[in-house]
Amino acid sequence: MDGRRAVAWLHRRAGFGLHPEELDAAAARGPAAELDRLLAPPEPPADDDWDDARLSFDPQDRDARRYAIHRWLDLMVGSTRPLVDRMAWLWHGHLVSALDKVRIARLMVDQVRLLRRAGLGSFPDLLSAVAIDPAMLIYLDGRESTGRAPNENFARELMELFTLGVGQYVEADVRAGAAALTGWRLRPRQGRVALDPARHDDAPQRYLGVEGVHDLAGVVSALAAHPALPPFVSGAVAAELLGRSDRAAVAPLADAFTAGGRRIDALVRAALEAGLAGRSGPVVLGPVPWLVTAQRVTGAVLEPAASPRSSPPWTRRV
């Protein structure tokens, strides 16, 4: 593809598209320079448009939940670090939790902040942080997991959905992982998390073939060393950014991910370079990326309806 089309493709996949005037400037810089710009670490840190004073810890506060969602949409539309926000959206869907169960606006926003900070760094570090993130502890019941009564929800999803995939573990691994991850207490109205030794099972476990695993660090270390992790995580990124998840597309990305120390930016760079070389397929955007892209490209402004109960949730002003 020619330079302008390549730059347009890059910003659609690694961000949310560009307004025509922005596209002219980006095309003049060229695809290689734009890829470097997208992957450059944020200096200063990426903007955060949420007002904590409006983010209640009250699970009954519907206005806070609506505000959290609307501001996130606005943040993505106006993002000056589009790859940071594109990857935060990707991890929000992959390392999944949701407001309908968590209910506390501040905790969900703090999780998005985590994904924005860490979404292009070390995957094991991201996994460690998400495992004890307050919203995740609520969503997959980790706060209820004790040495006497381990809850297996998170331990199972951690392997099946987040890191390894079906068929890469056995039920004994679920039980061992659940035991090693017990004891995390949460004060949801303060967003504070701490390990309570009295509620933690510190007995050494055999987990994914590794002996002596007894805590979060051991679980993440065993997962990071597992041969199924690089292709599984690379497949998720390839499907999102390249529109492909076949072995021919995923294998070189998994190699780049491994060679890069399981850093996400190394994986993303390899995926986007493959796309610029013509090795991508079509992507069907979900509703949120489609809406955000439409706004960025056209300049349309969407505002909350005056009465959400009686009107559509958005009105359009062009």
mmCIF file of N, CA and C in Angstrom, residues 37-122:
data_model
loop_
_atom_site.group_PDB
_atom_site.id
_atom_site.type_symbol
_atom_site.label_atom_id
_atom_site.label_comp_id
_atom_site.label_asym_id
_atom_site.label_seq_id
_atom_site.Cartn_x
_atom_site.Cartn_y
_atom_site.Cartn_z
ATOM 1 N N ARG A 37 6.289 6.978 16.639
ATOM 2 C CA ARG A 37 5.558 7.969 17.442
ATOM 3 C C ARG A 37 4.486 7.297 18.292
ATOM 4 N N LEU A 38 3.764 6.351 17.708
ATOM 5 C CA LEU A 38 2.705 5.668 18.442
ATOM 6 C C LEU A 38 3.253 4.860 19.610
ATOM 7 N N LEU A 39 4.428 4.256 19.416
ATOM 8 C CA LEU A 39 5.012 3.394 20.437
ATOM 9 C C LEU A 39 5.903 4.139 21.423
ATOM 10 N N ALA A 40 6.180 5.406 21.171
ATOM 11 C CA ALA A 40 7.040 6.165 22.074
ATOM 12 C C ALA A 40 6.385 6.280 23.444
ATOM 13 N N PRO A 41 7.187 6.155 24.528
ATOM 14 C CA PRO A 41 6.599 6.286 25.866
ATOM 15 C C PRO A 41 6.044 7.686 26.073
ATOM 16 N N PRO A 42 4.904 7.793 26.761
ATOM 17 C CA PRO A 42 4.287 9.114 26.945
ATOM 18 C C PRO A 42 5.114 10.024 27.832
ATOM 19 N N GLU A 43 5.414 11.203 27.326
ATOM 20 C CA GLU A 43 6.124 12.231 28.081
ATOM 21 C C GLU A 43 5.467 13.577 27.784
ATOM 22 N N PRO A 44 4.740 14.174 28.673
ATOM 23 C CA PRO A 44 4.412 13.662 30.005
ATOM 24 C C PRO A 44 3.444 12.476 29.937
ATOM 25 N N PRO A 45 3.090 11.851 31.077
ATOM 26 C CA PRO A 45 2.172 10.717 31.050
ATOM 27 C C PRO A 45 0.870 11.054 30.338
ATOM 28 N N ALA A 46 0.244 10.012 29.789
ATOM 29 C CA ALA A 46 -1.013 10.206 29.057
ATOM 30 C C ALA A 46 -2.036 10.922 29.929
ATOM 31 N N ASP A 47 -2.789 11.823 29.297
ATOM 32 C CA ASP A 47 -3.779 12.612 30.025
ATOM 33 C C ASP A 47 -4.829 11.720 30.673
ATOM 34 N N ASP A 48 -5.365 12.180 31.789
ATOM 35 C CA ASP A 48 -6.435 11.480 32.498
ATOM 36 C C ASP A 48 -7.543 12.491 32.740
ATOM 37 N N ASP A 49 -8.648 12.327 32.040
ATOM 38 C CA ASP A 49 -9.704 13.335 32.081
ATOM 39 C C ASP A 49 -10.752 13.095 33.158
ATOM 40 N N TRP A 50 -10.611 12.035 33.956
ATOM 41 C CA TRP A 50 -11.621 11.786 34.980
ATOM 42 C C TRP A 50 -11.430 12.714 36.176
ATOM 43 N N ASP A 51 -12.536 13.152 36.737
ATOM 44 C CA ASP A 51 -12.549 13.961 37.951
ATOM 45 C C ASP A 51 -12.898 13.030 39.107
ATOM 46 N N ASP A 52 -11.919 12.752 39.972
ATOM 47 C CA ASP A 52 -12.153 11.800 41.064
ATOM 48 C C ASP A 52 -13.296 12.226 41.982
ATOM 49 N N ALA A 53 -13.546 13.519 42.058
ATOM 50 C CA ALA A 53 -14.632 13.987 42.921
ATOM 51 C C ALA A 53 -15.993 13.478 42.440
ATOM 52 N N ARG A 54 -16.085 13.116 41.164
ATOM 53 C CA ARG A 54 -17.350 12.616 40.617
ATOM 54 C C ARG A 54 -17.375 11.090 40.527
ATOM 55 N N LEU A 55 -16.320 10.450 40.982
ATOM 56 C CA LEU A 55 -16.227 8.991 40.905
ATOM 57 C C LEU A 55 -16.456 8.390 42.284
ATOM 58 N N SER A 56 -17.678 8.090 42.557
ATOM 59 C CA SER A 56 -18.067 7.615 43.871
ATOM 60 C C SER A 56 -17.629 6.169 44.101
ATOM 61 N N PHE A 57 -17.392 5.839 45.369
ATOM 62 C CA PHE A 57 -17.196 4.451 45.776
ATOM 63 C C PHE A 57 -18.526 3.797 46.150
ATOM 64 N N ASP A 58 -19.614 4.519 46.002
ATOM 65 C CA ASP A 58 -20.940 4.013 46.354
ATOM 66 C C ASP A 58 -21.483 3.156 45.214
ATOM 67 N N PRO A 59 -21.747 1.868 45.444
ATOM 68 C CA PRO A 59 -22.255 1.024 44.350
ATOM 69 C C PRO A 59 -23.655 1.402 43.885
ATOM 70 N N GLN A 60 -24.349 2.259 44.639
ATOM 71 C CA GLN A 60 -25.689 2.701 44.241
ATOM 72 C C GLN A 60 -25.666 3.967 43.390
ATOM 73 N N ASP A 61 -24.503 4.540 43.177
ATOM 74 C CA ASP A 61 -24.387 5.827 42.493
ATOM 75 C C ASP A 61 -24.385 5.630 40.972
ATOM 76 N N ARG A 62 -25.561 5.698 40.370
ATOM 77 C CA ARG A 62 -25.679 5.504 38.923
ATOM 78 C C ARG A 62 -25.075 6.664 38.150
ATOM 79 N N ASP A 63 -25.193 7.871 38.691
ATOM 80 C CA ASP A 63 -24.622 9.028 37.995
ATOM 81 C C ASP A 63 -23.107 8.873 37.857
ATOM 82 N N ALA A 64 -22.455 8.351 38.888
ATOM 83 C CA ALA A 64 -21.008 8.153 38.821
ATOM 84 C C ALA A 64 -20.658 7.119 37.758
ATOM 85 N N ARG A 65 -21.465 6.077 37.635
ATOM 86 C CA ARG A 65 -21.198 5.056 36.624
ATOM 87 C C ARG A 65 -21.371 5.624 35.220
ATOM 88 N N ARG A 66 -22.430 6.409 35.009
ATOM 89 C CA ARG A 66 -22.626 7.032 33.694
ATOM 90 C C ARG A 66 -21.484 7.989 33.374
ATOM 91 N N TYR A 67 -21.089 8.774 34.372
ATOM 92 C CA TYR A 67 -19.989 9.716 34.162
ATOM 93 C C TYR A 67 -18.715 8.971 33.793
ATOM 94 N N ALA A 68 -18.423 7.871 34.474
ATOM 95 C CA ALA A 68 -17.205 7.103 34.193
ATOM 96 C C ALA A 68 -17.178 6.645 32.744
ATOM 97 N N ILE A 69 -18.296 6.137 32.250
ATOM 98 C CA ILE A 69 -18.365 5.643 30.871
ATOM 99 C C ILE A 69 -18.234 6.790 29.879
ATOM 100 N N HIS A 70 -18.988 7.862 30.076
ATOM 101 C CA HIS A 70 -18.967 8.975 29.139
ATOM 102 C C HIS A 70 -17.587 9.612 29.051
ATOM 103 N N ARG A 71 -16.923 9.749 30.205
ATOM 104 C CA ARG A 71 -15.603 10.366 30.179
ATOM 105 C C ARG A 71 -14.580 9.462 29.501
ATOM 106 N N TRP A 72 -14.745 8.153 29.639
ATOM 107 C CA TRP A 72 -13.811 7.258 28.952
ATOM 108 C C TRP A 72 -13.973 7.386 27.437
ATOM 109 N N LEU A 73 -15.193 7.451 26.974
ATOM 110 C CA LEU A 73 -15.423 7.664 25.544
ATOM 111 C C LEU A 73 -14.784 8.972 25.087
ATOM 112 N N ASP A 74 -15.007 10.030 25.846
ATOM 113 C CA ASP A 74 -14.411 11.323 25.493
ATOM 114 C C ASP A 74 -12.885 11.247 25.474
ATOM 115 N N LEU A 75 -12.329 10.525 26.436
ATOM 116 C CA LEU A 75 -10.878 10.398 26.520
ATOM 117 C C LEU A 75 -10.315 9.705 25.286
ATOM 118 N N MET A 76 -10.986 8.641 24.828
ATOM 119 C CA MET A 76 -10.516 7.934 23.643
ATOM 120 C C MET A 76 -10.647 8.800 22.397
ATOM 121 N N VAL A 77 -11.737 9.530 22.287
ATOM 122 C CA VAL A 77 -11.933 10.390 21.110
ATOM 123 C C VAL A 77 -10.842 11.452 21.030
ATOM 124 N N GLY A 78 -10.510 12.064 22.159
ATOM 125 C CA GLY A 78 -9.535 13.151 22.159
ATOM 126 C C GLY A 78 -8.128 12.727 22.507
ATOM 127 N N SER A 79 -7.850 11.422 22.528
ATOM 128 C CA SER A 79 -6.570 10.926 23.010
ATOM 129 C C SER A 79 -5.389 11.482 22.218
ATOM 130 N N THR A 80 -4.370 11.915 22.942
ATOM 131 C CA THR A 80 -3.101 12.292 22.317
ATOM 132 C C THR A 80 -2.128 11.115 22.311
ATOM 133 N N ARG A 81 -2.513 10.010 22.922
ATOM 134 C CA ARG A 81 -1.730 8.773 22.941
ATOM 135 C C ARG A 81 -2.636 7.630 22.505
ATOM 136 N N PRO A 82 -3.036 7.605 21.221
ATOM 137 C CA PRO A 82 -4.079 6.665 20.793
ATOM 138 C C PRO A 82 -3.723 5.207 20.982
ATOM 139 N N LEU A 83 -2.461 4.816 20.833
ATOM 140 C CA LEU A 83 -2.108 3.419 21.037
ATOM 141 C C LEU A 83 -2.249 3.027 22.505
ATOM 142 N N VAL A 84 -1.918 3.927 23.417
ATOM 143 C CA VAL A 84 -2.120 3.678 24.843
ATOM 144 C C VAL A 84 -3.586 3.354 25.104
ATOM 145 N N ASP A 85 -4.478 4.150 24.528
ATOM 146 C CA ASP A 85 -5.898 3.950 24.780
ATOM 147 C C ASP A 85 -6.469 2.784 23.987
ATOM 148 N N ARG A 86 -5.918 2.518 22.804
ATOM 149 C CA ARG A 86 -6.368 1.351 22.037
ATOM 150 C C ARG A 86 -6.012 0.064 22.770
ATOM 151 N N MET A 87 -4.811 0.005 23.345
ATOM 152 C CA MET A 87 -4.409 -1.186 24.082
ATOM 153 C C MET A 87 -5.157 -1.306 25.405
ATOM 154 N N ALA A 88 -5.463 -0.188 26.040
ATOM 155 C CA ALA A 88 -6.276 -0.258 27.258
ATOM 156 C C ALA A 88 -7.636 -0.867 26.947
ATOM 157 N N TRP A 89 -8.217 -0.483 25.802
ATOM 158 C CA TRP A 89 -9.497 -1.076 25.407
ATOM 159 C C TRP A 89 -9.334 -2.560 25.121
ATOM 160 N N LEU A 90 -8.249 -2.938 24.438
ATOM 161 C CA LEU A 90 -8.008 -4.357 24.149
ATOM 162 C C LEU A 90 -7.903 -5.158 25.446
ATOM 163 N N TRP A 91 -7.106 -4.677 26.405
ATOM 164 C CA TRP A 91 -6.944 -5.431 27.655
ATOM 165 C C TRP A 91 -8.202 -5.417 28.490
ATOM 166 N N HIS A 92 -8.983 -4.363 28.388
ATOM 167 C CA HIS A 92 -10.266 -4.330 29.096
ATOM 168 C C HIS A 92 -11.169 -5.470 28.624
ATOM 169 N N GLY A 93 -11.072 -5.831 27.353
ATOM 170 C CA GLY A 93 -11.858 -6.944 26.846
ATOM 171 C C GLY A 93 -11.215 -8.296 27.083
ATOM 172 N N HIS A 94 -9.892 -8.341 27.147
ATOM 173 C CA HIS A 94 -9.191 -9.626 27.298
ATOM 174 C C HIS A 94 -9.069 -10.016 28.776
ATOM 175 N N LEU A 95 -8.569 -9.108 29.594
ATOM 176 C CA LEU A 95 -8.476 -9.329 31.041
ATOM 177 C C LEU A 95 -9.765 -8.799 31.664
ATOM 178 N N VAL A 96 -10.839 -9.483 31.401
ATOM 179 C CA VAL A 96 -12.156 -8.878 31.462
ATOM 180 C C VAL A 96 -12.678 -8.712 32.885
ATOM 181 N N SER A 97 -13.278 -7.572 33.135
ATOM 182 C CA SER A 97 -14.187 -7.346 34.255
ATOM 183 C C SER A 97 -15.202 -6.329 33.762
ATOM 184 N N ALA A 98 -16.283 -6.127 34.504
ATOM 185 C CA ALA A 98 -17.357 -5.307 33.959
ATOM 186 C C ALA A 98 -18.091 -4.546 35.056
ATOM 187 N N LEU A 99 -18.588 -3.387 34.678
ATOM 188 C CA LEU A 99 -19.248 -2.491 35.617
ATOM 189 C C LEU A 99 -20.552 -3.061 36.142
ATOM 190 N N ASP A 100 -21.221 -3.929 35.366
ATOM 191 C CA ASP A 100 -22.513 -4.437 35.817
ATOM 192 C C ASP A 100 -22.386 -5.284 37.082
ATOM 193 N N LYS A 101 -21.234 -5.931 37.285
ATOM 194 C CA LYS A 101 -21.024 -6.688 38.529
ATOM 195 C C LYS A 101 -20.216 -5.884 39.545
ATOM 196 N N VAL A 102 -19.184 -5.192 39.091
ATOM 197 C CA VAL A 102 -18.345 -4.424 40.012
ATOM 198 C C VAL A 102 -19.140 -3.277 40.624
ATOM 199 N N ARG A 103 -19.877 -2.552 39.769
ATOM 200 C CA ARG A 103 -20.832 -1.515 40.162
ATOM 201 C C ARG A 103 -20.191 -0.236 40.695
ATOM 202 N N ILE A 104 -18.995 -0.274 41.177
ATOM 203 C CA ILE A 104 -18.373 0.900 41.795
ATOM 204 C C ILE A 104 -17.570 1.647 40.739
ATOM 205 N N ALA A 105 -18.003 2.846 40.406
ATOM 206 C CA ALA A 105 -17.408 3.600 39.296
ATOM 207 C C ALA A 105 -15.921 3.838 39.503
ATOM 208 N N ARG A 106 -15.524 4.237 40.700
ATOM 209 C CA ARG A 106 -14.123 4.567 40.940
ATOM 210 C C ARG A 106 -13.227 3.349 40.721
ATOM 211 N N LEU A 107 -13.683 2.179 41.123
ATOM 212 C CA LEU A 107 -12.850 0.991 40.968
ATOM 213 C C LEU A 107 -12.667 0.631 39.498
ATOM 214 N N MET A 108 -13.710 0.778 38.703
ATOM 215 C CA MET A 108 -13.578 0.479 37.278
ATOM 216 C C MET A 108 -12.679 1.490 36.590
ATOM 217 N N VAL A 109 -12.805 2.759 36.952
ATOM 218 C CA VAL A 109 -11.932 3.774 36.356
ATOM 219 C C VAL A 109 -10.481 3.532 36.765
ATOM 220 N N ASP A 110 -10.253 3.172 38.014
ATOM 221 C CA ASP A 110 -8.888 2.885 38.444
ATOM 222 C C ASP A 110 -8.315 1.688 37.686
ATOM 223 N N GLN A 111 -9.145 0.725 37.347
ATOM 224 C CA GLN A 111 -8.652 -0.395 36.541
ATOM 225 C C GLN A 111 -8.276 0.076 35.138
ATOM 226 N N VAL A 112 -9.091 0.934 34.541
ATOM 227 C CA VAL A 112 -8.749 1.475 33.224
ATOM 228 C C VAL A 112 -7.442 2.260 33.309
ATOM 229 N N ARG A 113 -7.265 3.014 34.377
ATOM 230 C CA ARG A 113 -6.003 3.737 34.563
ATOM 231 C C ARG A 113 -4.823 2.768 34.608
ATOM 232 N N LEU A 114 -5.005 1.648 35.284
ATOM 233 C CA LEU A 114 -3.965 0.621 35.320
ATOM 234 C C LEU A 114 -3.662 0.108 33.916
ATOM 235 N N LEU A 115 -4.694 -0.180 33.142
ATOM 236 C CA LEU A 115 -4.501 -0.698 31.792
ATOM 237 C C LEU A 115 -3.818 0.325 30.900
ATOM 238 N N ARG A 116 -4.097 1.594 31.095
ATOM 239 C CA ARG A 116 -3.433 2.636 30.322
ATOM 240 C C ARG A 116 -1.964 2.763 30.714
ATOM 241 N N ARG A 117 -1.678 2.639 32.010
ATOM 242 C CA ARG A 117 -0.284 2.750 32.471
ATOM 243 C C ARG A 117 0.547 1.559 32.014
ATOM 244 N N ALA A 118 -0.016 0.376 32.102
ATOM 245 C CA ALA A 118 0.776 -0.851 31.959
ATOM 246 C C ALA A 118 0.496 -1.628 30.685
ATOM 247 N N GLY A 119 -0.395 -1.134 29.845
ATOM 248 C CA GLY A 119 -0.856 -1.915 28.710
ATOM 249 C C GLY A 119 0.122 -2.115 27.586
ATOM 250 N N LEU A 120 1.277 -1.439 27.629
ATOM 251 C CA LEU A 120 2.321 -1.636 26.621
ATOM 252 C C LEU A 120 3.635 -2.082 27.253
ATOM 253 N N GLY A 121 3.605 -2.433 28.529
ATOM 254 C CA GLY A 121 4.818 -2.830 29.223
ATOM 255 C C GLY A 121 4.965 -4.337 29.318
ATOM 256 N N SER A 122 5.511 -4.796 30.420
ATOM 257 C CA SER A 122 5.715 -6.228 30.660
ATOM 258 C C SER A 122 4.366 -6.917 30.866
#
